[in-house]
Amino acid sequence: MSQHDERTDYTAHHNHTPAATTEHDHASEAATEHDHTAMSQDHAAPHDGTGHEGHAGHGGHGDHVGQFRRLFWIMLLLAVPVVGFSMMFSMILGYPLPGAAWVAWVSPTLGTVMYVWGGAPFLTGAVSELRARKPGMMLLIALAITVAFLASWGASLGVLHHELDFWWELALLIVIMLLGHWIEMRSLAQTTSALDSLAALLPDEAEKVAGDTTITVAPADLQVGDVVVVRPGGRVPADGRIVQGSASMDESMITGESRPVRRSAGDPVIAGTVATDSGLRVEITAIGDDTALAGIQKLVTEAQSSSSRAQRLADKAAGWLFWFALGAAAITAIVWTLVGQPDAAVIRTITVLVIACPHALGLAIPLVVSIATERAARGGVLIKDRLALESMRTVDTVLFDKTGTLTKGTPAVTAIDPVTGADADQLLAWAAAAEADSEHPLARAIVNAAKEKNLTVPRSTDFESSPAVGVRARVDGRVVQVGGPYMLEQEHATELPVADEWRGEGAIILHVLVDGQVTGALRLADEIRSESRHAVDALHERGVQVVMITGDADAVAASVAGELGIDRYFAGVRPEDKASKVKELQNEGRKVAMVGDGVNDAPALAQADVGIAIGAGTDVAIASAGVILASDDPRSVISVIELSRASYRKMKQNLWWAAGYNLLSVPLAAGVLAPVGFVLPMSVGAVLMSLSTIVVALNAQLLRRLNLSPDAVVDK
């Protein structure tokens, strides 16, 4: 850091009084302290939630959750009489039906309602898959229910054999598939919108200067050249240039830099940033889509749309089974016709097409995801996006944001250097006593350091705070001063030799004077989380490369990376560059998981193969991510990896079981064993269907045994 920057940092310290704690201009304000509570959603940008392209018509997952839930319960009620009054179902179970004429029409009538109403999502999706020439789950379901519907009507009207009365199978298939998709939509529903959260960073109103007064206008009504007033603690409504005043600007939500930056007349300011200590007059230089915040919104939108194109495992399996069913049906029809049994050809072909869509397939993935999501939540991990859960197992690079993720985002005393003959604990106790009346983050860091060491801090009197210099207080009859370089100049004192080393590491340096003599120096820096080292080591054990990205200076980044054993780091990175750094890693052929907590991380979180947000971070970061960590423990990333791998194993097992049902039942239903006198009865096919579903459900339940606590996964 330059001498100028260093002096700015120290100038910021102690520019406060006990009574005016809002006037804190300290260089190490925590990046995580963003005030979103007063932000309105009025500025919310539209977000259509089109991130589920594998199933046609599934945009807007929140709406689909309610739709599938309502549809499932309605169809379940209708399914009871459809199944109960089905002639074939009564024959399979061996119970008699009433002799009334109307009984024969209950299943056809209500079954038709179920097909048209309950089957509509699948039929619509099938049309879209056909148009896209990408057969998947929707087409497979639509094929089964359509064939079952037509065959059942044929049987009910006496046109086809009574064995083709599949009303009961049609009803059960629709109900179970709706249940599966309800579960699926619930797991895919996004709880919040990244774009809404970004827009919420803008203030609701702007104070526009009009002559000798100000008028309140909406930020959208501002024009280039307008002058606005930004009050202390207020947000800049649009990109601009300061024309009057100076303030320490909290730009962490945009740049990721953990320290407020001093901006004066002539300096640019960015929409959404906060004037922490003083009022400003700002001339607007960019509005609307030209602002930096709008640029971040665009990056998030692009990254979200590009990451949603991946085809999921279940759709691939369904596509294979669709072609398998058609092929098996065609062969069945041809063979039975050639052997001179056209009636058997019709029955066998229709039976193959109906049972080719196993109930288990509709539940294989959704059940695993639902249980995995529930299990993850108990372990402090919220899964917002199923694709993120599936992808995490293949991640070979984890990109951590520094401030607020690997570090706490707040300053802490990391080293004490007393002069010869002085005691370090005594030095810290004196400094804590002098800072006791201050609420400034650095002062709190010094006081907390003394508390952690269980030091006895003496009482202080005659507290004074001098702007740009430091604090002074009387402690045990001695005059104790704490401050930066301006204090040393004023007292004609010289900094300790260790200051050069600490400065090279990007640390903040405060000297302590006792009765005008330099007694020692304190090193303050963003405190590294104790769990970060364990997280990095655990990732290395799993063959995962660890990379750090930050808006902080290179010296700070190098110090943290060296202490944690991080493989690579990117320093001084702006938001647009964060997303490009993710792309750079992806272009190297790496599967990247990004872990962050700030607005500046949002484009990178959306661009990454898996975005993981720290739950204590900003709404924007949380909305942009597919996985959210409820705690700030970086070891939870390991929990996500373990959960992903375990879930994928269960998905494969369930899909193989569902496919195994087809591989067994379809050839038997087609009549491959007819030469030896065995053709699969529909009753046996029904039992196999049920068994397949039960096995899939029980297998998914085994996920509940997972222990996803950070301590457990790191110790594996």
XYZ file of C-alpha atoms in Angstrom:
716
model
C 0.000 0.000 0.000
C 1.162 3.491 -0.759
C 2.156 5.996 1.895
C -0.850 8.039 0.952
C -3.202 5.109 1.404
C -1.562 4.270 4.693
C -2.006 7.786 5.962
C -5.628 7.735 4.833
C -6.167 4.605 6.872
C -4.727 6.171 9.981
C -6.483 9.414 9.380
C -9.710 7.528 9.446
C -8.907 6.074 12.838
C -9.993 8.109 15.793
C -11.953 10.550 13.749
C -14.648 10.131 16.311
C -15.893 11.019 19.743
C -17.723 8.849 22.256
C -20.908 10.729 21.598
C -20.712 10.635 17.841
C -20.128 7.067 16.975
C -21.575 7.437 13.493
C -18.620 9.451 12.353
C -16.405 6.460 11.865
C -14.210 6.635 8.915
C -12.069 3.660 9.734
C -10.277 1.839 7.026
C -11.291 -1.602 8.116
C -15.048 -1.379 8.336
C -16.463 -4.846 7.920
C -17.609 -5.584 4.434
C -20.520 -7.559 5.681
C -22.216 -4.710 7.472
C -24.628 -3.664 4.751
C -27.904 -2.096 5.623
C -30.626 -3.684 3.581
C -33.391 -3.336 6.094
C -34.795 -0.168 4.708
C -34.565 -1.151 1.094
C -37.827 -1.402 -0.766
C -38.670 -3.940 -3.428
C -40.224 -1.280 -5.587
C -37.223 -1.255 -7.837
C -37.268 -4.963 -8.412
C -36.330 -5.998 -11.886
C -38.351 -8.714 -13.544
C -37.089 -12.224 -13.222
C -38.922 -14.966 -14.964
C -37.217 -17.870 -13.361
C -36.598 -19.795 -16.520
C -33.888 -21.922 -15.093
C -35.484 -25.298 -15.578
C -35.444 -25.840 -19.254
C -35.279 -29.586 -19.107
C -39.010 -29.712 -18.500
C -41.005 -27.571 -20.776
C -43.223 -25.034 -19.220
C -41.481 -25.054 -15.892
C -40.470 -21.425 -15.753
C -41.361 -19.735 -12.520
C -40.865 -22.587 -10.097
C -42.613 -20.881 -7.230
C -45.907 -20.923 -9.179
C -45.362 -24.516 -10.237
C -45.030 -25.684 -6.663
C -48.555 -24.493 -5.891
C -49.938 -25.746 -9.215
C -48.568 -29.253 -8.847
C -49.583 -29.388 -5.167
C -53.215 -28.467 -5.920
C -53.334 -30.697 -8.971
C -51.917 -33.659 -7.045
C -54.542 -33.496 -4.296
C -57.419 -33.055 -6.746
C -56.227 -35.963 -8.875
C -55.701 -38.109 -5.791
C -59.363 -37.597 -4.838
C -60.489 -38.463 -8.357
C -58.170 -41.490 -8.502
C -59.957 -43.243 -5.625
C -63.217 -43.925 -7.534
C -61.355 -44.435 -10.834
C -59.230 -47.220 -9.355
C -61.949 -48.609 -7.105
C -64.502 -48.993 -9.929
C -61.978 -50.237 -12.510
C -63.004 -53.655 -13.800
C -59.449 -54.942 -14.245
C -58.355 -53.668 -10.841
C -61.281 -55.447 -9.174
C -60.342 -58.638 -11.041
C -56.688 -58.357 -9.951
C -57.632 -57.960 -6.280
C -60.648 -60.255 -6.512
C -63.445 -58.056 -5.194
C -66.890 -57.725 -6.846
C -68.269 -54.500 -8.299
C -71.921 -53.404 -7.893
C -74.223 -54.588 -10.682
C -75.633 -51.140 -11.466
C -75.206 -49.875 -15.035
C -73.596 -46.597 -13.958
C -70.651 -48.427 -12.311
C -69.108 -49.248 -15.691
C -68.903 -45.520 -16.570
C -67.343 -44.166 -13.351
C -63.782 -44.988 -14.347
C -64.091 -43.853 -18.010
C -65.742 -40.551 -17.054
C -63.467 -39.577 -14.175
C -60.477 -41.153 -15.920
C -61.030 -38.846 -18.879
C -61.113 -35.848 -16.516
C -57.831 -37.039 -14.993
C -56.236 -37.479 -18.410
C -57.280 -34.057 -19.721
C -56.754 -32.103 -16.495
C -54.131 -33.977 -14.516
C -52.234 -35.055 -17.597
C -52.139 -31.560 -19.141
C -48.664 -30.600 -17.756
C -47.146 -33.770 -19.160
C -48.903 -33.509 -22.519
C -47.821 -29.894 -22.916
C -44.279 -30.762 -21.915
C -44.268 -33.658 -24.384
C -45.167 -31.317 -27.246
C -42.278 -29.034 -26.298
C -39.851 -31.961 -26.094
C -40.991 -33.157 -29.510
C -40.480 -29.702 -30.985
C -37.021 -29.562 -29.429
C -36.337 -33.125 -30.613
C -35.189 -33.958 -27.097
C -37.361 -36.754 -25.709
C -37.337 -36.846 -21.931
C -39.475 -37.487 -18.885
C -42.487 -35.544 -20.151
C -42.687 -37.446 -23.430
C -42.301 -40.799 -21.681
C -45.117 -39.995 -19.245
C -47.319 -38.585 -22.013
C -46.788 -41.716 -24.101
C -47.812 -44.010 -21.234
C -50.918 -42.086 -20.159
C -52.096 -41.486 -23.746
C -51.799 -45.143 -24.693
C -53.466 -46.147 -21.408
C -56.286 -43.632 -22.039
C -57.001 -44.769 -25.605
C -56.690 -48.459 -24.762
C -58.981 -48.084 -21.752
C -61.670 -46.386 -23.796
C -61.321 -49.130 -26.379
C -61.805 -51.744 -23.675
C -64.719 -49.840 -22.084
C -66.497 -49.604 -25.459
C -65.835 -53.259 -26.235
C -63.580 -52.453 -29.187
C -60.445 -53.879 -27.508
C -59.836 -56.794 -25.186
C -60.956 -56.287 -21.576
C -57.335 -56.857 -20.414
C -56.578 -53.429 -21.864
C -58.777 -51.719 -19.276
C -55.991 -49.551 -17.823
C -58.107 -46.892 -16.101
C -56.605 -47.835 -12.745
C -53.084 -47.714 -14.154
C -53.772 -44.361 -15.819
C -55.007 -42.898 -12.523
C -52.073 -44.200 -10.474
C -49.543 -43.092 -13.071
C -50.893 -39.523 -13.171
C -51.079 -39.256 -9.376
C -47.580 -40.607 -8.761
C -46.020 -38.504 -11.514
C -47.731 -35.377 -10.185
C -46.382 -36.195 -6.734
C -42.886 -36.573 -8.146
C -43.065 -33.300 -10.018
C -44.529 -31.495 -7.023
C -41.515 -32.637 -4.994
C -39.237 -31.664 -7.865
C -40.673 -28.181 -8.261
C -40.446 -27.601 -4.537
C -36.738 -28.448 -4.603
C -36.198 -26.193 -7.605
C -38.192 -23.184 -6.401
C -36.065 -20.123 -5.870
C -36.827 -18.423 -2.570
C -35.709 -14.995 -3.742
C -34.529 -13.187 -6.819
C -30.971 -11.974 -7.242
C -32.155 -9.204 -9.503
C -34.723 -8.022 -6.973
C -32.056 -7.917 -4.296
C -29.687 -5.989 -6.521
C -32.348 -3.452 -7.304
C -33.050 -3.123 -3.575
C -29.587 -1.641 -3.089
C -30.889 1.569 -4.606
C -32.636 4.014 -2.310
C -36.370 4.526 -2.624
C -35.967 8.254 -3.083
C -33.356 10.765 -4.146
C -32.998 14.381 -2.994
C -32.538 16.426 -6.146
C -31.144 19.953 -5.819
C -33.528 22.485 -7.336
C -32.194 25.990 -6.892
C -31.868 26.813 -3.190
C -33.919 23.827 -2.087
C -34.222 20.092 -2.678
C -37.100 18.015 -4.023
C -37.715 14.325 -3.511
C -37.788 12.247 -6.715
C -37.542 8.593 -7.660
C -34.051 7.498 -8.751
C -35.557 6.449 -12.094
C -36.527 10.096 -12.730
C -32.974 11.416 -12.406
C -31.173 12.719 -15.487
C -27.493 13.056 -16.298
C -26.320 16.408 -14.945
C -28.731 16.498 -11.991
C -27.217 17.207 -8.571
C -28.436 15.153 -5.611
C -27.818 15.302 -1.877
C -26.545 12.123 -0.218
C -26.889 12.366 3.557
C -24.667 10.539 6.103
C -25.544 6.851 6.041
C -27.453 7.264 2.782
C -26.988 5.437 -0.510
C -25.967 7.016 -3.792
C -29.011 6.813 -6.147
C -27.039 6.683 -9.410
C -23.450 6.785 -10.639
C -22.006 10.242 -10.294
C -19.194 12.642 -9.366
C -18.823 14.440 -6.047
C -19.159 18.202 -6.480
C -19.234 19.142 -2.806
C -18.092 17.454 0.403
C -16.081 14.352 1.222
C -17.000 11.074 2.861
C -15.763 7.605 3.538
C -17.676 5.464 1.047
C -18.583 1.875 1.844
C -18.097 0.337 -1.610
C -17.739 -3.232 -0.388
C -21.028 -4.322 -1.944
C -19.630 -3.324 -5.362
C -15.864 -3.721 -5.175
C -15.390 -6.238 -2.379
C -12.801 -3.973 -0.774
C -13.251 -4.378 2.977
C -12.185 -0.831 3.825
C -14.259 2.314 3.281
C -12.601 4.561 0.713
C -12.283 8.316 1.184
C -13.950 10.182 -1.682
C -13.725 13.934 -2.159
C -14.816 16.560 -4.681
C -14.126 15.369 -8.220
C -14.067 11.645 -7.316
C -16.551 9.232 -8.879
C -19.123 7.381 -6.752
C -21.178 4.310 -7.631
C -24.917 3.753 -7.296
C -25.778 1.719 -4.211
C -22.654 2.660 -2.231
C -23.002 4.277 1.190
C -21.646 7.563 2.509
C -20.782 6.341 5.997
C -19.893 9.552 7.841
C -20.589 12.773 5.944
C -23.051 14.313 3.524
C -22.264 14.834 -0.161
C -23.525 16.596 -3.229
C -23.215 14.380 -6.275
C -23.639 15.249 -9.953
C -25.246 12.343 -11.811
C -23.069 11.000 -14.645
C -24.861 7.756 -15.517
C -28.403 6.467 -15.129
C -30.378 3.321 -15.876
C -28.544 0.626 -17.798
C -25.331 2.643 -17.845
C -24.701 2.333 -14.092
C -22.263 -0.141 -12.540
C -25.121 -1.771 -10.602
C -27.047 -2.363 -13.823
C -23.904 -3.935 -15.232
C -23.814 -6.384 -12.321
C -27.509 -7.163 -12.895
C -26.748 -7.946 -16.526
C -23.860 -10.212 -15.579
C -26.044 -12.107 -13.100
C -28.797 -12.509 -15.696
C -26.406 -13.794 -18.340
C -24.684 -16.201 -15.977
C -27.975 -17.556 -14.613
C -29.403 -18.168 -18.066
C -26.246 -19.863 -19.327
C -25.919 -22.131 -16.300
C -29.505 -23.356 -16.618
C -28.964 -25.225 -19.888
C -27.515 -28.386 -18.382
C -29.609 -31.495 -18.977
C -30.356 -33.460 -15.867
C -29.792 -37.104 -15.141
C -33.471 -38.075 -14.980
C -34.233 -36.527 -18.365
C -31.416 -38.529 -19.959
C -32.715 -41.734 -18.423
C -36.267 -40.919 -19.514
C -35.066 -40.221 -23.055
C -33.334 -43.596 -23.233
C -36.413 -45.352 -21.846
C -38.654 -43.596 -24.383
C -36.698 -44.990 -27.317
C -36.476 -48.344 -25.549
C -40.283 -48.432 -25.147
C -40.935 -47.490 -28.778
C -38.429 -50.024 -30.032
C -39.818 -52.777 -27.798
C -43.399 -51.940 -28.830
C -42.523 -51.981 -32.536
C -40.731 -55.318 -32.261
C -43.618 -56.743 -30.231
C -46.205 -55.679 -32.816
C -44.182 -57.033 -35.714
C -43.332 -60.389 -34.122
C -46.861 -61.182 -32.879
C -48.321 -60.186 -36.218
C -45.853 -62.368 -38.088
C -46.758 -65.387 -35.945
C -50.386 -64.914 -36.921
C -51.824 -63.458 -33.724
C -52.892 -59.871 -34.529
C -55.148 -59.659 -31.464
C -52.259 -60.650 -29.208
C -50.068 -58.146 -31.073
C -52.425 -55.300 -30.128
C -52.707 -56.405 -26.489
C -48.989 -57.013 -26.023
C -47.941 -53.801 -27.787
C -50.274 -51.620 -25.749
C -49.237 -53.367 -22.534
C -45.565 -52.715 -23.330
C -46.192 -49.018 -23.951
C -48.168 -48.578 -20.735
C -45.806 -50.337 -18.363
C -42.682 -48.910 -20.032
C -43.012 -45.816 -17.830
C -42.224 -47.081 -14.340
C -43.695 -45.249 -11.381
C -40.282 -45.425 -9.767
C -38.736 -43.268 -12.470
C -40.989 -40.364 -11.591
C -39.892 -40.547 -7.953
C -36.289 -41.736 -8.351
C -34.682 -38.298 -8.517
C -37.255 -36.091 -6.712
C -37.279 -38.318 -3.625
C -33.495 -38.307 -3.356
C -33.401 -34.545 -3.811
C -36.180 -33.966 -1.303
C -34.540 -36.092 1.389
C -31.093 -34.704 0.576
C -32.468 -31.168 0.826
C -34.088 -31.924 4.173
C -30.927 -33.623 5.460
C -28.801 -30.725 4.261
C -31.045 -28.202 6.021
C -30.520 -30.065 9.299
C -26.786 -29.744 8.674
C -27.010 -25.989 8.017
C -26.989 -26.236 4.210
C -29.902 -24.913 2.132
C -30.148 -26.403 -1.372
C -31.978 -23.984 -3.670
C -31.091 -25.561 -6.991
C -31.120 -29.294 -7.685
C -28.614 -28.862 -10.478
C -26.163 -27.373 -7.977
C -26.530 -30.434 -5.775
C -25.916 -32.758 -8.711
C -22.934 -30.746 -9.973
C -21.072 -30.357 -6.691
C -19.690 -33.907 -6.876
C -17.686 -33.025 -10.012
C -16.208 -29.781 -8.650
C -12.415 -29.803 -8.707
C -11.839 -26.124 -7.851
C -13.350 -24.111 -5.011
C -13.049 -20.342 -5.359
C -13.417 -18.563 -2.018
C -14.128 -14.887 -1.541
C -11.831 -13.601 1.183
C -13.641 -10.981 3.214
C -16.498 -12.393 5.236
C -15.896 -15.923 3.969
C -12.372 -17.062 4.807
C -12.064 -14.104 7.144
C -14.554 -12.623 9.582
C -14.737 -9.283 7.796
C -13.926 -7.429 11.009
C -10.558 -6.207 12.288
C -8.721 -8.028 15.033
C -5.399 -7.577 16.816
C -3.109 -10.125 15.184
C 0.266 -9.130 16.637
C 1.761 -7.013 19.435
C 5.317 -5.674 19.308
C 6.404 -3.986 22.563
C 9.679 -2.106 22.819
C 12.519 -3.720 24.726
C 11.697 -4.019 28.361
C 7.947 -3.541 27.913
C 5.367 -6.252 28.473
C 3.021 -7.158 25.597
C 0.031 -7.835 27.838
C 0.558 -4.584 29.706
C 0.822 -2.726 26.423
C -2.466 -4.217 25.227
C -4.178 -3.445 28.531
C -3.122 0.200 28.353
C -4.289 0.498 24.740
C -7.640 -1.132 25.612
C -8.093 1.261 28.507
C -7.455 4.275 26.269
C -9.911 2.951 23.648
C -12.571 1.841 26.141
C -14.854 4.833 25.508
C -14.814 4.433 21.730
C -17.266 2.410 19.630
C -15.054 2.370 16.566
C -14.324 -1.071 15.003
C -10.594 -0.745 15.624
C -11.136 0.320 19.200
C -13.527 -2.600 19.685
C -10.906 -4.922 18.227
C -8.330 -3.756 20.780
C -10.769 -4.014 23.685
C -11.899 -7.493 22.551
C -8.288 -8.655 22.255
C -7.720 -7.706 25.877
C -10.894 -9.531 26.930
C -9.861 -12.693 25.069
C -6.592 -12.681 26.987
C -8.472 -12.137 30.258
C -6.398 -9.059 30.971
C -7.253 -6.628 33.737
C -7.970 -3.357 31.946
C -7.564 -0.311 34.191
C -10.062 2.533 34.175
C -9.252 5.569 32.062
C -10.088 9.244 32.499
C -9.770 12.430 30.493
C -10.519 10.678 27.202
C -9.819 12.799 24.118
C -10.212 12.034 20.435
C -8.321 14.097 17.905
C -9.423 13.817 14.251
C -6.729 12.417 11.990
C -4.423 11.893 14.982
C -5.647 9.386 17.570
C -6.966 9.026 21.084
C -5.503 10.122 24.382
C -6.515 9.104 27.907
C -5.056 8.991 31.403
C -4.515 5.439 32.617
C -3.034 4.680 36.065
C -1.549 8.165 36.192
C 0.079 7.821 32.770
C -0.905 9.479 29.511
C -1.630 6.744 26.966
C -2.036 7.550 23.257
C -3.070 5.231 20.410
C -2.960 6.281 16.784
C -1.347 6.246 13.355
C 1.425 8.201 11.597
C -0.034 11.663 12.215
C 0.110 11.012 15.942
C 3.767 10.003 15.620
C 4.529 13.195 13.661
C 2.766 15.370 16.204
C 4.696 13.749 19.055
C 7.959 13.748 17.080
C 8.172 9.993 17.521
C 9.458 7.288 15.182
C 7.596 4.154 14.181
C 9.012 0.794 15.181
C 11.032 -1.231 12.625
C 8.377 -3.968 12.536
C 5.976 -1.509 10.898
C 7.585 -1.978 7.467
C 7.066 -5.739 7.636
C 3.453 -5.410 8.732
C 2.790 -2.764 6.105
C 4.046 -5.132 3.422
C 1.459 -7.663 4.616
C -1.322 -5.151 4.171
C -2.011 -4.791 7.888
C -3.200 -1.721 9.792
C -0.592 -0.427 12.232
C -1.307 1.529 15.397
C 1.385 2.718 17.782
C 0.978 3.086 21.526
C 2.663 5.966 23.336
C 2.992 6.125 27.129
C 3.948 9.530 28.522
C 5.070 10.588 25.039
C 7.346 7.581 24.458
C 6.694 4.840 21.891
C 6.018 1.756 23.973
C 4.937 -0.637 21.212
C 2.849 -1.258 18.101
C -0.321 -3.194 17.366
C -0.961 -5.082 14.131
C -4.610 -5.211 13.116
C -6.005 -7.130 10.187
C -9.132 -8.834 9.010
C -9.299 -11.879 11.274
C -9.014 -15.274 9.581
C -11.637 -17.783 10.649
C -10.191 -20.625 12.657
C -12.133 -23.102 10.498
C -10.670 -21.842 7.216
C -7.418 -23.811 7.550
C -9.365 -27.046 8.207
C -11.589 -26.373 5.195
C -8.603 -25.822 2.886
C -6.833 -28.953 4.166
C -9.983 -31.075 3.778
C -10.467 -29.874 0.201
C -6.859 -30.685 -0.631
C -7.349 -34.200 0.767
C -10.228 -34.643 -1.693
C -8.112 -33.501 -4.626
C -9.806 -30.114 -4.905
C -7.792 -27.013 -5.780
C -8.455 -23.997 -3.529
C -8.412 -20.500 -5.036
C -9.095 -17.170 -3.298
C -10.495 -14.038 -4.917
C -10.768 -10.609 -3.330
C -11.051 -6.917 -4.001
C -8.375 -6.280 -1.376
C -4.793 -5.338 -2.170
C -2.253 -7.945 -3.252
C -0.304 -7.736 0.006
C -3.411 -8.584 2.047
C -4.385 -11.421 -0.280
C -0.876 -12.881 -0.293
C -0.740 -12.857 3.497
C -4.057 -14.697 3.891
C -3.303 -17.166 1.092
C 0.098 -17.964 2.580
C -1.298 -18.496 6.060
C -4.062 -20.847 4.844
C -2.055 -22.773 2.249
C -4.258 -21.652 -0.643
C -3.079 -22.766 -4.098
C -3.836 -19.587 -6.075
C -5.309 -16.161 -5.444
C -6.646 -13.195 -7.411
C -6.339 -9.779 -5.744
C -7.765 -6.341 -6.530
C -10.620 -7.862 -8.525
C -13.739 -5.859 -9.430
C -17.191 -7.475 -9.851
C -17.040 -7.816 -13.618
C -13.626 -9.337 -13.292
C -14.789 -11.804 -10.658
C -17.168 -13.374 -13.152
C -14.421 -13.392 -15.789
C -12.014 -15.071 -13.337
C -14.552 -17.851 -12.886
C -14.769 -18.157 -16.685
C -10.968 -18.212 -16.843
C -10.864 -21.174 -14.476
C -13.671 -22.875 -16.406
C -11.762 -22.343 -19.651
C -8.914 -24.290 -18.060
C -11.317 -27.225 -17.975
C -12.130 -26.871 -14.286
C -15.460 -27.372 -12.551
C -15.722 -24.344 -10.279
C -17.651 -23.799 -7.064
C -17.690 -20.167 -5.931
C -18.159 -19.305 -2.253
C -19.022 -15.697 -1.404
C -21.183 -13.372 0.658
C -21.314 -9.948 -0.978
C -23.130 -8.202 -3.803
C -19.855 -8.069 -5.666
C -19.798 -11.864 -5.606
C -23.219 -12.237 -7.278
C -22.060 -12.431 -10.928
C -19.351 -14.938 -10.017
C -21.793 -17.007 -7.935
C -24.176 -17.163 -10.873
C -21.403 -17.893 -13.399
C -19.822 -20.706 -11.397
C -20.829 -24.311 -11.962
C -22.031 -24.185 -8.354
C -22.647 -20.951 -6.430
C -22.398 -21.245 -2.643
C -23.432 -18.268 -0.518
C -22.635 -17.672 3.116
C -26.005 -17.307 4.804
C -24.907 -14.330 6.813
C -24.079 -12.493 3.583
C -26.188 -10.214 1.441
C -29.551 -11.005 -0.116
C -28.047 -10.651 -3.558
C -25.351 -13.243 -2.945
C -27.885 -15.638 -1.443
C -30.261 -15.177 -4.367
C -27.525 -15.756 -6.941
C -26.340 -19.003 -5.409
C -27.654 -22.542 -5.754
C -26.459 -23.530 -2.280
C -26.628 -21.443 0.896
C -24.608 -22.110 4.044
C -26.611 -21.137 7.105
C -23.421 -20.753 9.131
C -20.285 -18.844 8.277
C -18.167 -21.998 8.671
C -16.274 -22.600 5.386
C -15.987 -26.300 6.311
C -19.647 -26.584 5.333
C -18.447 -26.618 1.719
C -17.131 -30.123 2.459
C -20.599 -31.051 3.709
C -22.050 -30.013 0.340
C -19.490 -32.136 -1.526
C -20.194 -35.201 0.624
C -23.946 -34.723 0.272
C -23.645 -34.340 -3.493
C -21.624 -37.514 -3.873
C -23.958 -39.510 -1.624
C -27.042 -38.136 -3.401
C -25.623 -38.951 -6.811
C -24.976 -42.524 -5.744
C -28.600 -42.824 -4.618
C -29.852 -41.232 -7.841
C -27.910 -43.726 -9.937
C -29.061 -46.641 -7.801
C -32.687 -45.538 -8.072
C -32.466 -44.965 -11.800
C -30.868 -48.340 -12.327
C -33.639 -49.943 -10.289
C -36.281 -48.119 -12.322
C -34.497 -49.062 -15.528
C -34.078 -52.601 -14.224
C -37.841 -52.822 -13.885
C -38.128 -51.955 -17.581
C -35.371 -54.298 -18.664
C -37.230 -57.124 -16.924
C -40.907 -56.313 -17.360
C -40.975 -54.953 -20.912
C -39.498 -58.046 -22.607
C -41.755 -60.261 -20.484
C -44.807 -58.171 -21.354
C -43.765 -58.327 -25.004
C -43.854 -62.119 -24.789
C -40.216 -63.193 -25.142
C -41.067 -66.241 -23.022
C -44.294 -66.998 -24.884
C -42.654 -69.996 -26.611
C -42.319 -71.655 -23.192
C -45.821 -70.694 -22.210
C -45.209 -67.562 -20.092
C -46.481 -64.070 -20.814
C -46.315 -61.431 -18.067
C -49.816 -60.905 -16.676
C -50.841 -57.332 -15.976
C -51.351 -58.207 -12.315
C -47.703 -59.231 -12.005
C -46.670 -56.100 -13.893
C -48.620 -54.042 -11.363
C -46.849 -55.772 -8.479
C -43.473 -55.094 -10.068
C -44.406 -51.444 -10.551
C -45.320 -51.088 -6.891
C -42.234 -52.963 -5.773
C -40.035 -50.711 -7.885
C -41.542 -47.622 -6.263
C -41.178 -49.041 -2.730
C -37.526 -49.984 -3.274
C -36.727 -46.528 -4.655
C -38.416 -44.857 -1.690
C -36.608 -47.039 0.872
C -33.250 -46.550 -0.835
C -33.668 -42.781 -0.772
C -34.376 -42.953 2.964
C -30.831 -44.231 3.580
C -29.592 -40.679 2.944
C -30.943 -39.744 6.370
C -27.999 -41.576 7.915
C -25.567 -38.950 6.647
C -23.837 -36.814 9.272
C -23.189 -33.489 7.573
C -21.820 -31.558 10.540
C -18.556 -29.769 9.644
C -16.648 -31.635 12.340
C -17.854 -35.002 11.025
C -17.104 -34.411 7.336
C -13.666 -32.876 7.919
C -12.602 -35.778 10.135
C -13.485 -38.404 7.509
